[in-house]
């Protein structure tokens, strides 16, 4: 089932009430009809509009339980507007922008919502890349790059996987890594690329265990080559330069290392759907994925993925 409003006025008409939003979530969460989480039964009745009670075992569920919308005190309509707006921002969404659009009093709320939604953008281990995939690491000085007079504290290392699509780029995957050892690189490949795929890398030792892990491995050794790395790994380098431009443009480079992974997810989400003609489809995917991830408490979001890295706010 792919069913989404084609444009803003259709969106406004579709989701004018809480009930309409809830119905939409219901259809996306249980496309084949309601299933009780406890007993698997499919008969149910509604209790006070928001609850669904299993007709077999009596278990009470709600359409938002166990999703990022769980326990929200805001109307679903606001969440829907937020998701529509996020999907419609071709170049990425900023917390300030979201705050303005929703008329939220607090910047913190907008920031938290965006981070929740970013968590719904890429699902690790699912929809892995396949075929031939270029993989390389790159330093992202992007956080401080172009900002004068600020000391460059630490650059961040990221690893990029870019699927070959003829001469172009198919889908991508990105991750921040602690170092370029096999211990960091191989799990990324396993989460991002189907076994049996061809992985194209340079001669770095960190990629050596690829074959042992079920991948076919093509190595291009850079040393002594006439061509530059960007010609040998053109897709990865193109992705990195777009990413740097995006971090600087949309987020003014104000991305702390500990939250970088979520920005990488947003970039990936948009990049992988860059050819999608309608924004409605992006909205649909976002709602669908938001229903598939567990709720995250605010404290966890503030901590970021790696609480040991310094929080640098600009
Ligand atoms: Zn049941």
Tab-separated table of N, CA, C and O in Angstrom, residues 53-143:
chain	number	residue	atom	x	y	z
A	53	UNK	N	-8.779	-2.731	21.622
A	53	UNK	CA	-8.753	-3.854	22.537
A	53	UNK	C	-8.946	-5.160	21.767
A	53	UNK	O	-9.878	-5.303	20.981
A	54	UNK	N	-8.026	-6.102	22.031
A	54	UNK	CA	-8.067	-7.384	21.336
A	54	UNK	C	-9.345	-8.135	21.715
A	54	UNK	O	-9.672	-8.263	22.895
A	55	UNK	N	-10.057	-8.622	20.715
A	55	UNK	CA	-11.301	-9.333	20.950
A	55	UNK	C	-11.069	-10.736	21.493
A	55	UNK	O	-11.980	-11.379	21.991
A	56	UNK	N	-9.847	-11.196	21.421
A	56	UNK	CA	-9.546	-12.549	21.852
A	56	UNK	C	-8.999	-12.588	23.278
A	56	UNK	O	-9.486	-13.328	24.112
A	57	UNK	N	-7.947	-11.744	23.538
A	57	UNK	CA	-7.319	-11.838	24.856
A	57	UNK	C	-7.532	-10.584	25.700
A	57	UNK	O	-7.110	-10.529	26.843
A	58	UNK	N	-8.125	-9.562	25.120
A	58	UNK	CA	-8.418	-8.363	25.882
A	58	UNK	C	-7.267	-7.372	25.987
A	58	UNK	O	-7.399	-6.307	26.584
A	59	UNK	N	-6.133	-7.710	25.394
A	59	UNK	CA	-4.963	-6.815	25.453
A	59	UNK	C	-5.294	-5.477	24.792
A	59	UNK	O	-5.913	-5.445	23.734
A	60	UNK	N	-4.868	-4.390	25.477
A	60	UNK	CA	-5.149	-3.076	24.909
A	60	UNK	C	-3.910	-2.497	24.235
A	60	UNK	O	-2.846	-2.442	24.833
A	61	UNK	N	-4.078	-2.077	23.020
A	61	UNK	CA	-2.976	-1.488	22.271
A	61	UNK	C	-3.404	-0.118	21.773
A	61	UNK	O	-4.589	0.196	21.765
A	62	UNK	N	-2.438	0.682	21.400
A	62	UNK	CA	-2.778	1.912	20.700
A	62	UNK	C	-1.893	1.957	19.472
A	62	UNK	O	-0.847	1.319	19.416
A	63	UNK	N	-2.331	2.740	18.517
A	63	UNK	CA	-1.611	2.759	17.253
A	63	UNK	C	-0.218	3.377	17.413
A	63	UNK	O	0.705	3.094	16.658
A	64	UNK	N	-0.049	4.188	18.457
A	64	UNK	CA	1.242	4.856	18.641
A	64	UNK	C	2.166	4.144	19.625
A	64	UNK	O	3.347	4.474	19.702
A	65	UNK	N	1.650	3.160	20.364
A	65	UNK	CA	2.495	2.485	21.364
A	65	UNK	C	3.672	1.795	20.689
A	65	UNK	O	3.519	1.121	19.678
A	66	UNK	N	4.866	1.981	21.262
A	66	UNK	CA	6.049	1.332	20.703
A	66	UNK	C	6.582	2.007	19.453
A	66	UNK	O	7.393	1.442	18.737
A	67	UNK	N	6.134	3.240	19.192
A	67	UNK	CA	6.671	3.989	18.042
A	67	UNK	C	7.220	5.325	18.560
A	67	UNK	O	7.076	5.628	19.742
A	68	UNK	N	7.784	6.132	17.680
A	68	UNK	CA	8.309	7.409	18.170
A	68	UNK	C	7.200	8.355	18.627
A	68	UNK	O	7.460	9.350	19.290
A	69	UNK	N	5.946	8.038	18.276
A	69	UNK	CA	4.848	8.908	18.707
A	69	UNK	C	4.319	8.549	20.092
A	69	UNK	O	3.424	9.213	20.605
A	70	UNK	N	4.860	7.503	20.673
A	70	UNK	CA	4.385	7.087	21.993
A	70	UNK	C	4.602	8.207	23.013
A	70	UNK	O	5.641	8.861	22.999
A	71	UNK	N	3.645	8.400	23.887
A	71	UNK	CA	3.746	9.359	24.988
A	71	UNK	C	3.867	10.820	24.563
A	71	UNK	O	4.225	11.671	25.364
A	72	UNK	N	3.632	11.103	23.308
A	72	UNK	CA	3.733	12.500	22.915
A	72	UNK	C	2.531	13.266	23.473
A	72	UNK	O	1.414	12.747	23.512
A	73	UNK	N	2.797	14.478	23.926
A	73	UNK	CA	1.701	15.285	24.435
A	73	UNK	C	1.161	16.205	23.351
A	73	UNK	O	0.200	16.917	23.522
A	74	UNK	N	1.847	16.201	22.221
A	74	UNK	CA	1.404	17.052	21.120
A	74	UNK	C	0.423	16.306	20.233
A	74	UNK	O	0.465	15.090	20.147
A	75	UNK	N	-0.435	17.054	19.565
A	75	UNK	CA	-1.381	16.399	18.652
A	75	UNK	C	-0.650	15.699	17.506
A	75	UNK	O	0.404	16.170	17.059
A	76	UNK	N	-1.198	14.598	17.045
A	76	UNK	CA	-0.619	13.920	15.883
A	76	UNK	C	-0.580	14.845	14.679
A	76	UNK	O	0.309	14.747	13.830
A	77	UNK	N	-1.540	15.743	14.608
A	77	UNK	CA	-1.554	16.688	13.482
A	77	UNK	C	-0.254	17.486	13.410
A	77	UNK	O	0.249	17.779	12.331
A	78	UNK	N	0.261	17.861	14.583
A	78	UNK	CA	1.528	18.596	14.575
A	78	UNK	C	2.664	17.706	14.078
A	78	UNK	O	3.524	18.141	13.313
A	79	UNK	N	2.663	16.454	14.541
A	79	UNK	CA	3.686	15.518	14.065
A	79	UNK	C	3.583	15.334	12.556
A	79	UNK	O	4.586	15.279	11.844
A	80	UNK	N	2.360	15.234	12.063
A	80	UNK	CA	2.180	15.057	10.623
A	80	UNK	C	2.698	16.266	9.864
A	80	UNK	O	3.352	16.147	8.843
A	81	UNK	N	2.377	17.452	10.398
A	81	UNK	CA	2.877	18.664	9.727
A	81	UNK	C	4.391	18.699	9.752
A	81	UNK	O	5.039	19.108	8.787
A	82	UNK	N	4.970	18.265	10.872
A	82	UNK	CA	6.423	18.232	10.975
A	82	UNK	C	7.005	17.277	9.939
A	82	UNK	O	7.971	17.601	9.240
A	83	UNK	N	6.398	16.099	9.800
A	83	UNK	CA	6.931	15.126	8.855
A	83	UNK	C	6.773	15.588	7.414
A	83	UNK	O	7.639	15.373	6.583
A	84	UNK	N	5.642	16.227	7.146
A	84	UNK	CA	5.441	16.765	5.792
A	84	UNK	C	6.493	17.827	5.489
A	84	UNK	O	7.121	17.827	4.442
A	85	UNK	N	6.698	18.692	6.445
A	85	UNK	CA	7.661	19.776	6.239
A	85	UNK	C	9.080	19.211	6.062
A	85	UNK	O	9.805	19.602	5.152
A	86	UNK	N	9.450	18.258	6.921
A	86	UNK	CA	10.780	17.647	6.817
A	86	UNK	C	10.953	17.010	5.443
A	86	UNK	O	11.985	17.158	4.790
A	87	UNK	N	9.915	16.300	4.986
A	87	UNK	CA	10.000	15.637	3.684
A	87	UNK	C	10.087	16.655	2.551
A	87	UNK	O	10.712	16.412	1.533
A	88	UNK	N	9.477	17.809	2.753
A	88	UNK	CA	9.427	18.799	1.678
A	88	UNK	C	10.697	19.650	1.575
A	88	UNK	O	10.910	20.319	0.576
A	89	UNK	N	11.532	19.597	2.614
A	89	UNK	CA	12.764	20.390	2.567
A	89	UNK	C	13.793	19.662	1.721
A	89	UNK	O	14.374	18.685	2.150
A	90	UNK	N	14.001	20.146	0.531
A	90	UNK	CA	14.895	19.434	-0.370
A	90	UNK	C	16.313	19.383	0.171
A	90	UNK	O	17.043	18.424	-0.034
A	91	UNK	N	16.700	20.423	0.867
A	91	UNK	CA	18.085	20.473	1.318
A	91	UNK	C	18.275	20.148	2.783
A	91	UNK	O	19.319	20.405	3.353
A	92	UNK	N	17.246	19.614	3.391
A	92	UNK	CA	17.423	19.248	4.792
A	92	UNK	C	16.677	20.187	5.699
A	92	UNK	O	16.331	21.310	5.332
A	93	UNK	N	16.435	19.694	6.892
A	93	UNK	CA	15.576	20.416	7.811
A	93	UNK	C	16.384	20.949	8.980
A	93	UNK	O	17.225	20.244	9.525
A	94	UNK	N	16.131	22.181	9.374
A	94	UNK	CA	16.792	22.710	10.564
A	94	UNK	C	15.754	22.883	11.672
A	94	UNK	O	14.567	23.079	11.402
A	95	UNK	N	16.235	22.803	12.894
A	95	UNK	CA	15.328	22.921	14.041
A	95	UNK	C	14.640	24.286	14.055
A	95	UNK	O	13.449	24.397	14.357
A	96	UNK	N	15.400	25.308	13.699
A	96	UNK	CA	14.831	26.652	13.682
A	96	UNK	C	13.687	26.755	12.662
A	96	UNK	O	12.633	27.332	12.938
A	97	UNK	N	13.916	26.152	11.503
A	97	UNK	CA	12.882	26.133	10.463
A	97	UNK	C	11.627	25.432	10.943
A	97	UNK	O	10.516	25.923	10.754
A	98	UNK	N	11.818	24.296	11.598
A	98	UNK	CA	10.671	23.531	12.089
A	98	UNK	C	9.930	24.300	13.175
A	98	UNK	O	8.699	24.333	13.222
A	99	UNK	N	10.697	24.948	14.028
A	99	UNK	CA	10.090	25.742	15.096
A	99	UNK	C	9.173	26.819	14.503
A	99	UNK	O	8.048	27.012	14.965
A	100	UNK	N	9.643	27.467	13.456
A	100	UNK	CA	8.850	28.519	12.821
A	100	UNK	C	7.594	27.956	12.184
A	100	UNK	O	6.501	28.482	12.363
A	101	UNK	N	7.759	26.868	11.435
A	101	UNK	CA	6.630	26.303	10.704
A	101	UNK	C	5.522	25.835	11.629
A	101	UNK	O	4.334	26.023	11.355
A	102	UNK	N	5.899	25.228	12.739
A	102	UNK	CA	4.878	24.711	13.650
A	102	UNK	C	4.459	25.736	14.692
A	102	UNK	O	3.557	25.498	15.485
A	103	UNK	N	5.137	26.868	14.701
A	103	UNK	CA	4.844	27.873	15.708
A	103	UNK	C	5.133	27.368	17.115
A	103	UNK	O	4.414	27.680	18.067
A	104	UNK	N	6.184	26.563	17.247
A	104	UNK	CA	6.527	26.026	18.567
A	104	UNK	C	7.196	27.098	19.414
A	104	UNK	O	8.000	27.879	18.909
A	105	UNK	N	6.867	27.117	20.692
A	105	UNK	CA	7.481	28.112	21.577
A	105	UNK	C	8.937	27.776	21.812
A	105	UNK	O	9.786	28.647	21.921
A	106	UNK	N	9.222	26.499	21.935
A	106	UNK	CA	10.579	26.153	22.337
A	106	UNK	C	11.407	25.565	21.206
A	106	UNK	O	10.941	24.710	20.437
A	107	UNK	N	12.614	26.067	21.101
A	107	UNK	CA	13.573	25.555	20.130
A	107	UNK	C	13.920	24.112	20.459
A	107	UNK	O	14.079	23.274	19.591
A	108	UNK	N	13.995	23.837	21.765
A	108	UNK	CA	14.359	22.507	22.217
A	108	UNK	C	13.373	21.448	21.716
A	108	UNK	O	13.763	20.360	21.325
A	109	UNK	N	12.092	21.796	21.741
A	109	UNK	CA	11.087	20.849	21.243
A	109	UNK	C	11.315	20.561	19.763
A	109	UNK	O	11.313	19.410	19.334
A	110	UNK	N	11.534	21.615	18.990
A	110	UNK	CA	11.762	21.436	17.551
A	110	UNK	C	13.000	20.571	17.319
A	110	UNK	O	13.009	19.657	16.501
A	111	UNK	N	14.044	20.864	18.086
A	111	UNK	CA	15.305	20.128	17.955
A	111	UNK	C	15.084	18.648	18.290
A	111	UNK	O	15.550	17.756	17.585
A	112	UNK	N	14.335	18.394	19.365
A	112	UNK	CA	14.082	17.014	19.779
A	112	UNK	C	13.251	16.263	18.737
A	112	UNK	O	13.554	15.118	18.398
A	113	UNK	N	12.239	16.932	18.218
A	113	UNK	CA	11.396	16.283	17.200
A	113	UNK	C	12.224	15.902	15.988
A	113	UNK	O	12.106	14.811	15.461
A	114	UNK	N	13.058	16.822	15.559
A	114	UNK	CA	13.875	16.545	14.379
A	114	UNK	C	14.781	15.358	14.612
A	114	UNK	O	14.939	14.502	13.750
A	115	UNK	N	15.362	15.306	15.816
A	115	UNK	CA	16.250	14.174	16.098
A	115	UNK	C	15.482	12.864	16.164
A	115	UNK	O	15.977	11.832	15.742
A	116	UNK	N	14.261	12.927	16.677
A	116	UNK	CA	13.444	11.710	16.670
A	116	UNK	C	13.171	11.265	15.240
A	116	UNK	O	13.266	10.089	14.914
A	117	UNK	N	12.828	12.232	14.403
A	117	UNK	CA	12.513	11.877	13.021
A	117	UNK	C	13.746	11.383	12.269
A	117	UNK	O	13.656	10.468	11.459
A	118	UNK	N	14.890	11.974	12.576
A	118	UNK	CA	16.114	11.495	11.910
A	118	UNK	C	16.381	10.036	12.233
A	118	UNK	O	16.880	9.291	11.415
A	119	UNK	N	16.034	9.643	13.462
A	119	UNK	CA	16.225	8.243	13.834
A	119	UNK	C	15.364	7.307	13.006
A	119	UNK	O	15.612	6.114	12.947
A	120	UNK	N	14.328	7.868	12.411
A	120	UNK	CA	13.439	7.028	11.594
A	120	UNK	C	13.893	6.981	10.132
A	120	UNK	O	13.284	6.327	9.313
A	121	UNK	N	14.953	7.701	9.818
A	121	UNK	CA	15.281	7.845	8.400
A	121	UNK	C	16.048	6.676	7.808
A	121	UNK	O	15.872	6.336	6.648
A	122	UNK	N	16.955	6.098	8.575
A	122	UNK	CA	17.726	4.967	8.068
A	122	UNK	C	17.636	3.829	9.061
A	122	UNK	O	17.836	4.023	10.251
A	123	UNK	N	17.300	2.654	8.590
A	123	UNK	CA	17.230	1.514	9.483
A	123	UNK	C	18.420	0.613	9.223
A	123	UNK	O	18.504	-0.020	8.168
A	124	UNK	N	19.345	0.611	10.171
A	124	UNK	CA	20.568	-0.178	10.004
A	124	UNK	C	20.210	-1.649	9.815
A	124	UNK	O	19.304	-2.164	10.460
A	125	UNK	N	20.920	-2.292	8.935
A	125	UNK	CA	20.712	-3.720	8.732
A	125	UNK	C	19.540	-4.037	7.810
A	125	UNK	O	19.294	-5.190	7.499
A	126	UNK	N	18.792	-2.997	7.388
A	126	UNK	CA	17.682	-3.265	6.484
A	126	UNK	C	17.917	-2.584	5.144
A	126	UNK	O	18.652	-1.633	5.049
A	127	UNK	N	17.289	-3.110	4.124
A	127	UNK	CA	17.462	-2.584	2.760
A	127	UNK	C	18.938	-2.365	2.441
A	127	UNK	O	19.343	-1.258	2.098
A	128	UNK	N	19.720	-3.413	2.599
A	128	UNK	CA	21.151	-3.236	2.358
A	128	UNK	C	21.471	-3.045	0.875
A	128	UNK	O	20.724	-3.462	0.015
A	129	UNK	N	22.601	-2.403	0.638
A	129	UNK	CA	23.052	-2.197	-0.730
A	129	UNK	C	23.505	-3.535	-1.313
A	129	UNK	O	23.871	-4.447	-0.577
A	130	UNK	N	23.480	-3.635	-2.627
A	130	UNK	CA	23.938	-4.859	-3.281
A	130	UNK	C	24.555	-4.497	-4.623
A	130	UNK	O	24.563	-3.331	-5.016
A	131	UNK	N	25.083	-5.502	-5.308
A	131	UNK	CA	25.729	-5.247	-6.594
A	131	UNK	C	27.186	-4.923	-6.365
A	131	UNK	O	27.867	-5.612	-5.612
A	132	UNK	N	27.662	-3.855	-6.997
A	132	UNK	CA	29.037	-3.419	-6.776
A	132	UNK	C	29.006	-2.129	-5.966
A	132	UNK	O	28.272	-1.197	-6.295
A	133	UNK	N	29.775	-2.115	-4.888
A	133	UNK	CA	29.711	-0.996	-3.952
A	133	UNK	C	31.120	-0.471	-3.672
A	133	UNK	O	31.998	-1.220	-3.261
A	134	UNK	N	31.319	0.817	-3.914
A	134	UNK	CA	32.583	1.463	-3.556
A	134	UNK	C	32.566	1.795	-2.079
A	134	UNK	O	31.575	2.340	-1.583
A	135	UNK	N	33.655	1.511	-1.396
A	135	UNK	CA	33.729	1.897	0.021
A	135	UNK	C	35.067	2.554	0.308
A	135	UNK	O	36.116	2.087	-0.113
A	136	UNK	N	34.999	3.673	1.023
A	136	UNK	CA	36.227	4.364	1.409
A	136	UNK	C	35.935	5.210	2.645
A	136	UNK	O	34.788	5.538	2.914
A	137	UNK	N	36.985	5.543	3.376
A	137	UNK	CA	36.802	6.429	4.516
A	137	UNK	C	37.191	7.845	4.117
A	137	UNK	O	37.911	8.053	3.145
A	138	UNK	N	36.702	8.792	4.882
A	138	UNK	CA	37.065	10.173	4.610
A	138	UNK	C	37.036	10.951	5.922
A	138	UNK	O	36.229	10.661	6.799
A	139	UNK	N	37.923	11.915	6.034
A	139	UNK	CA	37.856	12.786	7.204
A	139	UNK	C	36.861	13.889	6.932
A	139	UNK	O	36.814	14.446	5.838
A	140	UNK	N	36.077	14.158	7.936
A	140	UNK	CA	35.133	15.241	7.814
A	140	UNK	C	35.625	16.362	8.695
A	140	UNK	O	35.441	16.354	9.894
A	141	UNK	N	36.314	17.290	8.054
A	141	UNK	CA	36.697	18.472	8.813
A	141	UNK	C	35.509	19.397	8.743
A	141	UNK	O	35.527	20.491	9.266
A	142	UNK	N	34.471	18.946	8.058
A	142	UNK	CA	33.307	19.756	7.705
A	142	UNK	C	32.734	20.554	8.833
A	142	UNK	O	32.228	21.636	8.639
A	143	UNK	N	32.842	20.021	10.037
A	143	UNK	CA	32.238	20.707	11.164
A	143	UNK	C	32.894	22.070	11.370
A	143	UNK	O	32.239	23.053	11.639
